[in-house]
Tab-separated table of C-alpha atoms and ligand atoms in Angstrom:
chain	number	residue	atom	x	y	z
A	2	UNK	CA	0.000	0.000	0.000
A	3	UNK	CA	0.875	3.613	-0.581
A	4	UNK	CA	0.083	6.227	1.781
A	5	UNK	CA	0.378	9.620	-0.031
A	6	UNK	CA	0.628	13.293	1.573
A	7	UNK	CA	-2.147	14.461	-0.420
A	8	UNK	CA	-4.701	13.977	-3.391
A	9	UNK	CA	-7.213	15.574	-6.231
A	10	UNK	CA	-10.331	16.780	-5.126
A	11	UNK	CA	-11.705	17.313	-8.357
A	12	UNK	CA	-14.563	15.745	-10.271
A	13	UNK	CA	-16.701	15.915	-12.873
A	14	UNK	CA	-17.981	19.196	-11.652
A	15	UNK	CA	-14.660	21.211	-11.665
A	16	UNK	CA	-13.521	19.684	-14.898
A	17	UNK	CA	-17.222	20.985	-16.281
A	18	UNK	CA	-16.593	24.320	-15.206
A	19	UNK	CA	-13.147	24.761	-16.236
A	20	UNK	CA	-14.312	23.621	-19.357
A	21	UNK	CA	-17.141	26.614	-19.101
A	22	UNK	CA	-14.693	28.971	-18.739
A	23	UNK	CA	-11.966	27.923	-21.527
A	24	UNK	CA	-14.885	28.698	-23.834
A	25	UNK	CA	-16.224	31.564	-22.607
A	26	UNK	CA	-12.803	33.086	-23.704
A	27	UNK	CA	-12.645	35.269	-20.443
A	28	UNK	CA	-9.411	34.166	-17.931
A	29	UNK	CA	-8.474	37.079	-15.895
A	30	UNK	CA	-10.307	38.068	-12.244
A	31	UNK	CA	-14.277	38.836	-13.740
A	32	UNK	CA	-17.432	37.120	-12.426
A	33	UNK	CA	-17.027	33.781	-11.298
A	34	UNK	CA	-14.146	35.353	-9.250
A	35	UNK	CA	-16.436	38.469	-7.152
A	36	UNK	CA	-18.993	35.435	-6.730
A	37	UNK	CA	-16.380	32.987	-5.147
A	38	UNK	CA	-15.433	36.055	-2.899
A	39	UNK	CA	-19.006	36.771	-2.155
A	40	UNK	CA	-20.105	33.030	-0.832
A	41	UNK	CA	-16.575	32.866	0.761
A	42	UNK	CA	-16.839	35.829	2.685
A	43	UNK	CA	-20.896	34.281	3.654
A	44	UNK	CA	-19.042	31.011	4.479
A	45	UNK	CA	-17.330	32.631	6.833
A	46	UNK	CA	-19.087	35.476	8.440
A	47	UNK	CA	-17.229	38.108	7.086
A	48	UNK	CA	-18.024	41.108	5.340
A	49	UNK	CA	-15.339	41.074	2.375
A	50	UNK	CA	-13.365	38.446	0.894
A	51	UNK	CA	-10.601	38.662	-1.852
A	52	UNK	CA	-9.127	36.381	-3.778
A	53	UNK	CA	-5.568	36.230	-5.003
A	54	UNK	CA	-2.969	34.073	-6.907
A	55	UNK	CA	-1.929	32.299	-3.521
A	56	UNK	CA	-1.754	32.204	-0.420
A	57	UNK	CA	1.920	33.708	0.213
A	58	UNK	CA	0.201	36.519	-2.360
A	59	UNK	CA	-2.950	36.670	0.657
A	60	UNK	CA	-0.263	37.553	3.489
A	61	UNK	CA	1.867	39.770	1.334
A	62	UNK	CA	-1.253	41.551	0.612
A	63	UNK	CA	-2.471	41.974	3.610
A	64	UNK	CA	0.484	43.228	5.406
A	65	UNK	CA	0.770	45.470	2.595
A	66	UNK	CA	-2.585	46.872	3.312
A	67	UNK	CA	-1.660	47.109	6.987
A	68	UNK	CA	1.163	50.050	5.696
A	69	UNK	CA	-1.501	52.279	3.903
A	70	UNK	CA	-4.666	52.334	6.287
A	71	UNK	CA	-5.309	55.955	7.387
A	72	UNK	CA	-5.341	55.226	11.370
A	73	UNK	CA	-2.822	52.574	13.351
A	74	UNK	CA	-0.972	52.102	10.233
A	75	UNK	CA	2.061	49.920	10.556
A	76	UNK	CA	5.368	51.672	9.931
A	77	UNK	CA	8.827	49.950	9.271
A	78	UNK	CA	10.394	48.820	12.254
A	79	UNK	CA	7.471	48.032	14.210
A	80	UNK	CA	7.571	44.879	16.827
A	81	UNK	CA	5.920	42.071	15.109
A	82	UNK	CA	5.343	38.793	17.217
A	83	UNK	CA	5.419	35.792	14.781
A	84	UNK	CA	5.453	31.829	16.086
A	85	UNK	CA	8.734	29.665	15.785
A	86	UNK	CA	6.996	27.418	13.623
A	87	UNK	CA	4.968	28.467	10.334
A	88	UNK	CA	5.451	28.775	6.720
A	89	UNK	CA	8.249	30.845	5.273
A	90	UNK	CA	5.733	32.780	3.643
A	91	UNK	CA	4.157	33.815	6.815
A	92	UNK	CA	7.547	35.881	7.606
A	93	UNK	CA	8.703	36.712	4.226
A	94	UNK	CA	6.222	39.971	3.331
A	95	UNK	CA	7.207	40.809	7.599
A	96	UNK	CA	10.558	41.135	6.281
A	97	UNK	CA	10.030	42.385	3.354
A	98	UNK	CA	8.490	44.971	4.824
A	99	UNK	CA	10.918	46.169	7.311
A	100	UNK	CA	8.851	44.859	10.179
A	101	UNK	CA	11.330	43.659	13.003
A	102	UNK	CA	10.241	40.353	14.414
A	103	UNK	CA	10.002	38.278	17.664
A	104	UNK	CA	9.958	34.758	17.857
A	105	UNK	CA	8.225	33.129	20.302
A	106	UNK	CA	8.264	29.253	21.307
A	107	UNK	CA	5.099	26.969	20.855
A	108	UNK	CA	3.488	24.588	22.812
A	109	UNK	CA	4.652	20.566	21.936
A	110	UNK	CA	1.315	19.322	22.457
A	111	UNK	CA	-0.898	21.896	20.219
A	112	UNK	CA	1.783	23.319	18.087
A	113	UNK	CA	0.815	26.679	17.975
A	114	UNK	CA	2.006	29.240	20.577
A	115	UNK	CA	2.896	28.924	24.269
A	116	UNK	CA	0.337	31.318	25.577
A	117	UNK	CA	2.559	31.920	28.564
A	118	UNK	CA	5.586	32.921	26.498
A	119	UNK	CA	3.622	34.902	24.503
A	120	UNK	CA	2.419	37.293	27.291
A	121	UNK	CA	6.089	37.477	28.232
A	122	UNK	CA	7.106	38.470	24.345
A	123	UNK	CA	4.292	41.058	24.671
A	124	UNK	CA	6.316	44.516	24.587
A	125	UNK	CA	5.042	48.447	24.813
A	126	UNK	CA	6.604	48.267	21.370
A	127	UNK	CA	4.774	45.201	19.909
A	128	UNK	CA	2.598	46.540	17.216
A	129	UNK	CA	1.168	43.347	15.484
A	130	UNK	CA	0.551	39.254	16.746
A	131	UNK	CA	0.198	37.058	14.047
A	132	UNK	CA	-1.149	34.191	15.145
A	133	UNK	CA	-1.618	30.380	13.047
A	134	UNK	CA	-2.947	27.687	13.396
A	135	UNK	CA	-0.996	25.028	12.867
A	136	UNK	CA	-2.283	21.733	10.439
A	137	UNK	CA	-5.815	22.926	10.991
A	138	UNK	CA	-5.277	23.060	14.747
A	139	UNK	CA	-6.680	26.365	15.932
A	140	UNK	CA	-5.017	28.879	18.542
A	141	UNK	CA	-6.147	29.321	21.670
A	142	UNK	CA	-7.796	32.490	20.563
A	143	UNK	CA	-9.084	33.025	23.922
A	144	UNK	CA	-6.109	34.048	25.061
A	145	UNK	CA	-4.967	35.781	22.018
A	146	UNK	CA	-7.403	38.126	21.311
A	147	UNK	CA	-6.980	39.017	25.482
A	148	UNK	CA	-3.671	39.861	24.764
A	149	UNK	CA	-4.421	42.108	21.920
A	150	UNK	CA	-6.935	43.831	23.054
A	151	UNK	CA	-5.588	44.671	26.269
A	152	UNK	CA	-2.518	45.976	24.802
A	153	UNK	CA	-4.006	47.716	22.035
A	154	UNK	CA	-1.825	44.621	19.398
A	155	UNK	CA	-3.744	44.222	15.626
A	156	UNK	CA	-4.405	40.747	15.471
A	157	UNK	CA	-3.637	38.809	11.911
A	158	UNK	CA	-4.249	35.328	11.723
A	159	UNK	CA	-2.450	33.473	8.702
A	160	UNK	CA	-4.993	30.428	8.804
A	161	UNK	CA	-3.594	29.178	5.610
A	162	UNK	CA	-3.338	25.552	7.208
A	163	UNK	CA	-6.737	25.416	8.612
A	164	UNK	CA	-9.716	26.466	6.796
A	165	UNK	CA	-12.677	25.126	8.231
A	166	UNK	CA	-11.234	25.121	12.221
A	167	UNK	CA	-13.722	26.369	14.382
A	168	UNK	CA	-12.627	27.693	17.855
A	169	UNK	CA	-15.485	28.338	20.353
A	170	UNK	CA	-17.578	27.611	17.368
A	171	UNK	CA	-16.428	30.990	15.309
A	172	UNK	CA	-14.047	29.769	12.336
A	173	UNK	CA	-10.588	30.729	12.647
A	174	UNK	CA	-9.346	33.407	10.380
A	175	UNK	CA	-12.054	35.346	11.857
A	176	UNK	CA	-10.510	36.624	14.772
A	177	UNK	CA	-8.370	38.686	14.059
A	178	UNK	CA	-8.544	42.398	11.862
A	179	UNK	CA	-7.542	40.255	8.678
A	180	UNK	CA	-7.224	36.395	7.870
A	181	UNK	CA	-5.680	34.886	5.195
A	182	UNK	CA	-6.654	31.308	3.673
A	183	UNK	CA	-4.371	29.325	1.024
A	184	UNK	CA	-6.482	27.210	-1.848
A	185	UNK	CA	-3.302	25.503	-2.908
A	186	UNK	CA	-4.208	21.634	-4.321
A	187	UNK	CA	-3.583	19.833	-1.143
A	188	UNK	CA	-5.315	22.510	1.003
A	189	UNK	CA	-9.136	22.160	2.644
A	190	UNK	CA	-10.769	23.016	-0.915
A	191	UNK	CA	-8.377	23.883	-3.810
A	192	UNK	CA	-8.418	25.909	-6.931
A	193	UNK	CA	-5.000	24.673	-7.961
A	194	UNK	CA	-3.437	27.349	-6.876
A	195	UNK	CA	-4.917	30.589	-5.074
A	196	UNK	CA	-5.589	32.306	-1.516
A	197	UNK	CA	-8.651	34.463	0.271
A	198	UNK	CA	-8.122	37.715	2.554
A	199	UNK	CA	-11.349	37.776	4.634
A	200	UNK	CA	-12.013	41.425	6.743
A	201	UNK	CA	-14.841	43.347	7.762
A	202	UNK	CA	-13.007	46.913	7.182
A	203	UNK	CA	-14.464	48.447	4.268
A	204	UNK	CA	-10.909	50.386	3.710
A	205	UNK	CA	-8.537	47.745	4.304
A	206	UNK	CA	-10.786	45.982	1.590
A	207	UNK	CA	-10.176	48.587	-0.384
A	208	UNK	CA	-6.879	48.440	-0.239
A	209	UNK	CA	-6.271	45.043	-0.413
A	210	UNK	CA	-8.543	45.442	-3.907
A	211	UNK	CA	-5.937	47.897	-5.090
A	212	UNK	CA	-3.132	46.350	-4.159
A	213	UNK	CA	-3.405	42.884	-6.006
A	214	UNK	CA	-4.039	44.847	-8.809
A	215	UNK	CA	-0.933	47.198	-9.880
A	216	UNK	CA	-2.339	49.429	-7.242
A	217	UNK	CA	-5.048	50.770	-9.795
A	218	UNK	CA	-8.599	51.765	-9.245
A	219	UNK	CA	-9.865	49.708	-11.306
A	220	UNK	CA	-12.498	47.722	-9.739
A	221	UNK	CA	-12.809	50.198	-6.726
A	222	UNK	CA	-16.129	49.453	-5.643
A	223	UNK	CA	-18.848	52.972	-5.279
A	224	UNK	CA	-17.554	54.744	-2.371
A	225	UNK	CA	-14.259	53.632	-1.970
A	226	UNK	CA	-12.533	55.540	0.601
A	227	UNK	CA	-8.636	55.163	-0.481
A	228	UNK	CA	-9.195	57.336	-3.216
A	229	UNK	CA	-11.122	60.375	-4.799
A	230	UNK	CA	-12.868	59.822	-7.859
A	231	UNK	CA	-11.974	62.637	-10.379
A	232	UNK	CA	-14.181	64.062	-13.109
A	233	UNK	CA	-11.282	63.295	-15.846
A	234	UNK	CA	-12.475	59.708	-17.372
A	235	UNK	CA	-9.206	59.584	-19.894
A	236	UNK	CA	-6.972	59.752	-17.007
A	237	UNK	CA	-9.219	57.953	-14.083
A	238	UNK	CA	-8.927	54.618	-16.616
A	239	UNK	CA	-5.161	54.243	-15.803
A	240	UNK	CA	-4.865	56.056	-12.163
A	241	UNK	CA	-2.431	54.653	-9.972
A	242	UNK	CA	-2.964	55.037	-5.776
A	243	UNK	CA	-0.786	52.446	-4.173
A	244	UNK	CA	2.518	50.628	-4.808
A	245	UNK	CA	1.169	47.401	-5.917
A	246	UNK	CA	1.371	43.780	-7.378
A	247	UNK	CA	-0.409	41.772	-10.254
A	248	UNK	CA	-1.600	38.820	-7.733
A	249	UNK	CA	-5.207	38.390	-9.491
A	250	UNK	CA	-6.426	35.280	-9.978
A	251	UNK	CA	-7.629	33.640	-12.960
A	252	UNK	CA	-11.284	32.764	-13.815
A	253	UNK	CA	-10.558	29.586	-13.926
A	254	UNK	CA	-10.006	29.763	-10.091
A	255	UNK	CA	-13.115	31.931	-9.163
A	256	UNK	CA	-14.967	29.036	-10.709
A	257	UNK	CA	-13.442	25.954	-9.021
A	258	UNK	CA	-13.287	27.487	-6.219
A	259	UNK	CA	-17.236	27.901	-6.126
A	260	UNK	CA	-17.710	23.866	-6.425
A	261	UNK	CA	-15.083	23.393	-4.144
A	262	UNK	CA	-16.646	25.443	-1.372
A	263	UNK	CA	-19.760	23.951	-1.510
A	264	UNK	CA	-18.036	20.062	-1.187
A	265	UNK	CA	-16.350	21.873	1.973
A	266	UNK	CA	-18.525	20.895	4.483
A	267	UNK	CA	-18.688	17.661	3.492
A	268	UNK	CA	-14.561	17.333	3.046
A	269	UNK	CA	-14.145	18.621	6.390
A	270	UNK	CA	-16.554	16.134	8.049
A	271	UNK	CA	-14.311	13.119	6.200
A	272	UNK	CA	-10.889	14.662	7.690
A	273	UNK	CA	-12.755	14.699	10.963
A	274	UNK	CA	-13.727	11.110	10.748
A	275	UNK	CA	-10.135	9.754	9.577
A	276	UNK	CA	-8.646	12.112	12.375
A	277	UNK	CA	-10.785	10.180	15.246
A	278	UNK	CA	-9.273	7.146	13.626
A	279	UNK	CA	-5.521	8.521	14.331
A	280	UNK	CA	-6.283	9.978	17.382
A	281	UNK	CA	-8.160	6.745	18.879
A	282	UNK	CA	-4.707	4.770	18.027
A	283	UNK	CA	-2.011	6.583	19.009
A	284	UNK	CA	-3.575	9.044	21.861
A	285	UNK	CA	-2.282	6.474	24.458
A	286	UNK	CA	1.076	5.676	22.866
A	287	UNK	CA	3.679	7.023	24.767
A	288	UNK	CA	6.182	6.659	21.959
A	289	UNK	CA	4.299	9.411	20.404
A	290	UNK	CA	3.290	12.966	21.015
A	291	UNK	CA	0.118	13.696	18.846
A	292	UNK	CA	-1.592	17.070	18.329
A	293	UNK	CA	-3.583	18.132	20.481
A	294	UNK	CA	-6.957	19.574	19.513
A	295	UNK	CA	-7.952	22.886	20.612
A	296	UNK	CA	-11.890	23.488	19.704
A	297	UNK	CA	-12.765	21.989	16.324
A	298	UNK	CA	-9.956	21.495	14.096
A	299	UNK	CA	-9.781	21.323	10.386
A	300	UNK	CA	-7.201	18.050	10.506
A	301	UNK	CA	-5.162	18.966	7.609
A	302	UNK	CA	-2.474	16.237	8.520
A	303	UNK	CA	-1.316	14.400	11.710
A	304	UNK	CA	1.738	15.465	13.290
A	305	UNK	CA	3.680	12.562	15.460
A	306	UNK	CA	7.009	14.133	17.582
A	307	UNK	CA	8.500	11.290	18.944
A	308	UNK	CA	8.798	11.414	22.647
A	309	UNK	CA	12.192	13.022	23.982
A	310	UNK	CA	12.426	10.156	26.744
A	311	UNK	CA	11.439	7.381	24.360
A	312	UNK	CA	14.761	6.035	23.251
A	313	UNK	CA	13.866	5.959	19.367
A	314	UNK	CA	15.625	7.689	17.448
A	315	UNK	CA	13.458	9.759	14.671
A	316	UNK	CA	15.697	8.616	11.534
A	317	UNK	CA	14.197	4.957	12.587
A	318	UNK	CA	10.933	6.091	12.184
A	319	UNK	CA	11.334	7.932	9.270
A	320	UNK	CA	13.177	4.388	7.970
A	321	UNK	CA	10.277	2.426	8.382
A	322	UNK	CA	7.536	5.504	6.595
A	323	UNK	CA	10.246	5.381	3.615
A	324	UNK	CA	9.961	1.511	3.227
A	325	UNK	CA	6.338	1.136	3.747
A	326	UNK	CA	5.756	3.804	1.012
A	327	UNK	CA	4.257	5.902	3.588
A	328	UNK	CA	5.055	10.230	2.516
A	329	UNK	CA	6.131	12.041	5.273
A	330	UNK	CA	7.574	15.736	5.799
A	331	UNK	CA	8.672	17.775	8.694
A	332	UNK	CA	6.080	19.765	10.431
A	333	UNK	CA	5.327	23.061	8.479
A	334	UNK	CA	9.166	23.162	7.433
A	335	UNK	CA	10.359	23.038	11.532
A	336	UNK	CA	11.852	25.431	13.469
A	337	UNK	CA	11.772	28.714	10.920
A	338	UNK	CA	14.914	30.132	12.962
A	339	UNK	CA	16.825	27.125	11.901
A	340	UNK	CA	16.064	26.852	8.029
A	341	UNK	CA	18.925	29.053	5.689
A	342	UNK	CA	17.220	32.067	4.813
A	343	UNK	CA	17.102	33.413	8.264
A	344	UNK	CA	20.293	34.924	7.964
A	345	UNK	CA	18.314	37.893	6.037
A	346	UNK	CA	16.120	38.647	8.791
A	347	UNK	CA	16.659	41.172	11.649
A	348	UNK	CA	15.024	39.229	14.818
A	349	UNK	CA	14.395	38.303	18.327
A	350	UNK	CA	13.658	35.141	19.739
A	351	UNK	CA	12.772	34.313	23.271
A	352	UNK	CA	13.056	31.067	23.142
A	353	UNK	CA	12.557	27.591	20.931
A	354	UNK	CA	13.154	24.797	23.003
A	355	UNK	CA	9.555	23.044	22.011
A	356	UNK	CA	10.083	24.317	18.457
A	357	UNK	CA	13.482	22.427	18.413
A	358	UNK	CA	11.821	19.342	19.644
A	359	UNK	CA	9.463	19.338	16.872
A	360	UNK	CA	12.446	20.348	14.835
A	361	UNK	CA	14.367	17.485	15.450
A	362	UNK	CA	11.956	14.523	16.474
A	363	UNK	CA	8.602	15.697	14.883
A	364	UNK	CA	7.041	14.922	11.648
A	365	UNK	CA	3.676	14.569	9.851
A	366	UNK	CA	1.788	12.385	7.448
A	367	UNK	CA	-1.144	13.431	5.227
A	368	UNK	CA	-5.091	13.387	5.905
A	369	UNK	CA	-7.646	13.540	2.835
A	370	UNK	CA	-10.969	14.256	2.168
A	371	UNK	CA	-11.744	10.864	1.507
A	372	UNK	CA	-11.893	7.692	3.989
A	373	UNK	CA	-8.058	6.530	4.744
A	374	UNK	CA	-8.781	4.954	7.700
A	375	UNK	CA	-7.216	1.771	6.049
A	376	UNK	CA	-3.728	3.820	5.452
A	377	UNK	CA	-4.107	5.081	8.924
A	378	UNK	CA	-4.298	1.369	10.413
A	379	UNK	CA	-1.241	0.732	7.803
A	380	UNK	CA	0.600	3.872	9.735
A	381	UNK	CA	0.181	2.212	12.920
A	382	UNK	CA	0.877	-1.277	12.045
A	383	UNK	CA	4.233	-0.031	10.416
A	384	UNK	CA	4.957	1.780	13.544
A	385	UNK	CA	3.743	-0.706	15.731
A	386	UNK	CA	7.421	-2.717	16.650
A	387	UNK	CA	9.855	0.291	16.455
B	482	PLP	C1	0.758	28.930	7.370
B	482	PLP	C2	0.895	29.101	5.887
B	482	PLP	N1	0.938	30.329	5.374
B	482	PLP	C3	1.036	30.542	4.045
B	482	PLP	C4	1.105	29.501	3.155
B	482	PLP	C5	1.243	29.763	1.691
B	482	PLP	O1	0.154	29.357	0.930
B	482	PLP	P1	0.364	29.072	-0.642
B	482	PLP	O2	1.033	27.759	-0.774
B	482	PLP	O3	-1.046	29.062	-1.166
B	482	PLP	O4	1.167	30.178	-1.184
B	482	PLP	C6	1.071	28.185	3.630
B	482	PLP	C7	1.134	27.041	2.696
B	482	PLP	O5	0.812	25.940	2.986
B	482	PLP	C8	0.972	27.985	5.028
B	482	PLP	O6	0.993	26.741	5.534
């Protein structure tokens, strides 16, 4: 048997609509595009959603956004506290943006951030938490929301890895000012590539609009308040407000991304089923630290660290995935402070010691949408004698 990290989602359905738009000769950001943002943003209780090229494109866009808001604007240089572990592209538009950050450890058993050294991170100078969920796991956004609001700290959640998560019942990625979602193929739905900036600020939306678009006007909606419409139509067609990208999606997207949102629901419910599966056989195997839920998650893999005091050794487990065909990677590329490209950053860390755990004796194997409870018992029978 092989047990792969991740499979297609599509159907007849997707294929159908692709095929809809290839002959409607239209590609670029139109329709099907403002009515995937409109049932995404309704998905999710938000006011706006928009859609861009990817998920990375989501963050970079939003911090973006964050620069050019009239009031509480960030500036360059601003404390930024990010998690030890997360996807580079969490941190790259942080950098990229002169933003100086702080590391802060997580917590071995959920994954995402030790609440405790959090409030110690927590400066008069920290402008900006961003919080993520890890593998669909959500934050403890109890806590974090405490924090930010007591210390007058924007909250931005990068819930790229778990769409779907519900904490307290409210989905994550709605917590904070501005969430960010990633519709990459292996992701909760997928449009092959592509990511979602949810936010209830009309202006932020506006600026987000702008700024995956060359920083134009074009497709300002009536009333937008980042710019001044002027009475000059020849020179409003091509009028230029913000520094910008070209991060639009295609049609293409828009419309796979409709079908795929309404199979979400049921996709989610499968991932919870297989997840009960791998929880109910390794919760009580002390070889084995599995995540621990917080609220509802999303299950978008299962992480295993091996336990410190266990006396295996990681590259033996990894041995035995490899021959029984079983994919495997480390969790949401490790410890970020330890990969190459930190050397570019300007940074603080208070400490990684769980991150470094889950560094050096973590990993994670892939969930689906579809029933796998027969690769999870193949997991656990692999595992079973190391
Ligand atoms: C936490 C997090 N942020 C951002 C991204 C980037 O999303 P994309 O692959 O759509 O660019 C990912 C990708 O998985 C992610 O896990």
């Amino acid at each position: 048997m092989k047990y792969e990290m991740t499979s297609s989602t599509f159907g007849p359905s997707e294929k159908e609509v692709m095929l809809n738009v290839i002959n409607s000769d239209t590609f670029t950001m139109g329709k099907h595009v403002k009515e995937f943002e409109c049932r995404f943003a309704n998905y999710f209780g938000r006011k706006y959603a928009v859609m861009v090229n990817s998920g990375s494109s989501a963050n970079l866009i939003a911090t973006a956004s964050l620069f050019y808001r009239g009031e509480n604007s960030l500036t360059k240089g601003d404390e930024i506290i990010v998690p030890c572990i997360s996807w580079a592209t969490t941190f790259y538009p942080l950098f990229q943006y002169g933003l100086r950050l702080k590391f802060v450890d997580i917590d071995l058993d959920t994954l995402n951030y030790d609440i405790d050294e959090l409030k110690k991170a927590v400066s008069p100078e920290t402008k900006m938490i961003v919080a993520v969920s890890v593998l669909g796991n959500p934050c403890n956004f109890d806590e974090i929301t405490k924090i930010c609001d007591e210390n007058n700290i924007i909250l931005f959640e990068d819930n790229c890895e778990s769409m779907g998560a519900k904490f307290k019942d409210v989905y994550t990625g709605t917590f904070g000012l501005i969430g960010t979602f990633s519709t990459f193929f292996s992701h909760h739905i997928s449009t092959m590539e592509g990511g979602v900036i949810v936010i209830d600020d009309f202006e932020i939306y506006s600026l987000c609009k702008s700024l995956r678009n060359h920083g134009w006007t074009r497709g300002q909606e009536k009333g937008s308040v980042v710019y001044q419409e002027k009475e000059d139509d020849f020179f409003e067609a091509y009028r230029f407000i913000l520094p910008g990208y070209n991060v639009r999606p295609l049609e293409l997207q828009g419309a796979i991304g409709k079908v795929q949102l309404d199979k979400l629901n049921n996709f989610l419910k499968i991932r919870r089923e297989n997840a009960k599966h791998f929880v109910e056989l390794f919760k009580n195997d002390p070889r084995f630290i599995i995540q621990k839920e917080v609220g509802a998650s999303s299950w978008f893999c299962f992480t295993m660290i091996v336990a410190p005091r266990s006396g295996i050794e990681r590259k033996k487990a990894l041995k035995v995935l490899s021959d029984a065909e079983i994919e495997h990677r480390i969790i949401t590329g490790g410890n970020f402070l330890r990969q190459d490209v930190i050397k570019y950053f300007n940074y603080q860390v208070t400490k990684s010691v769980n991150a470094d755990i889950a560094h050096d004796n973590g990993f994670f194997v892939g969930n689906h949408p579809v029933d796998i409870r027969n690769k999870i018992d193949y997991l656990y029978e692999n595992l079973k004698n190391i």
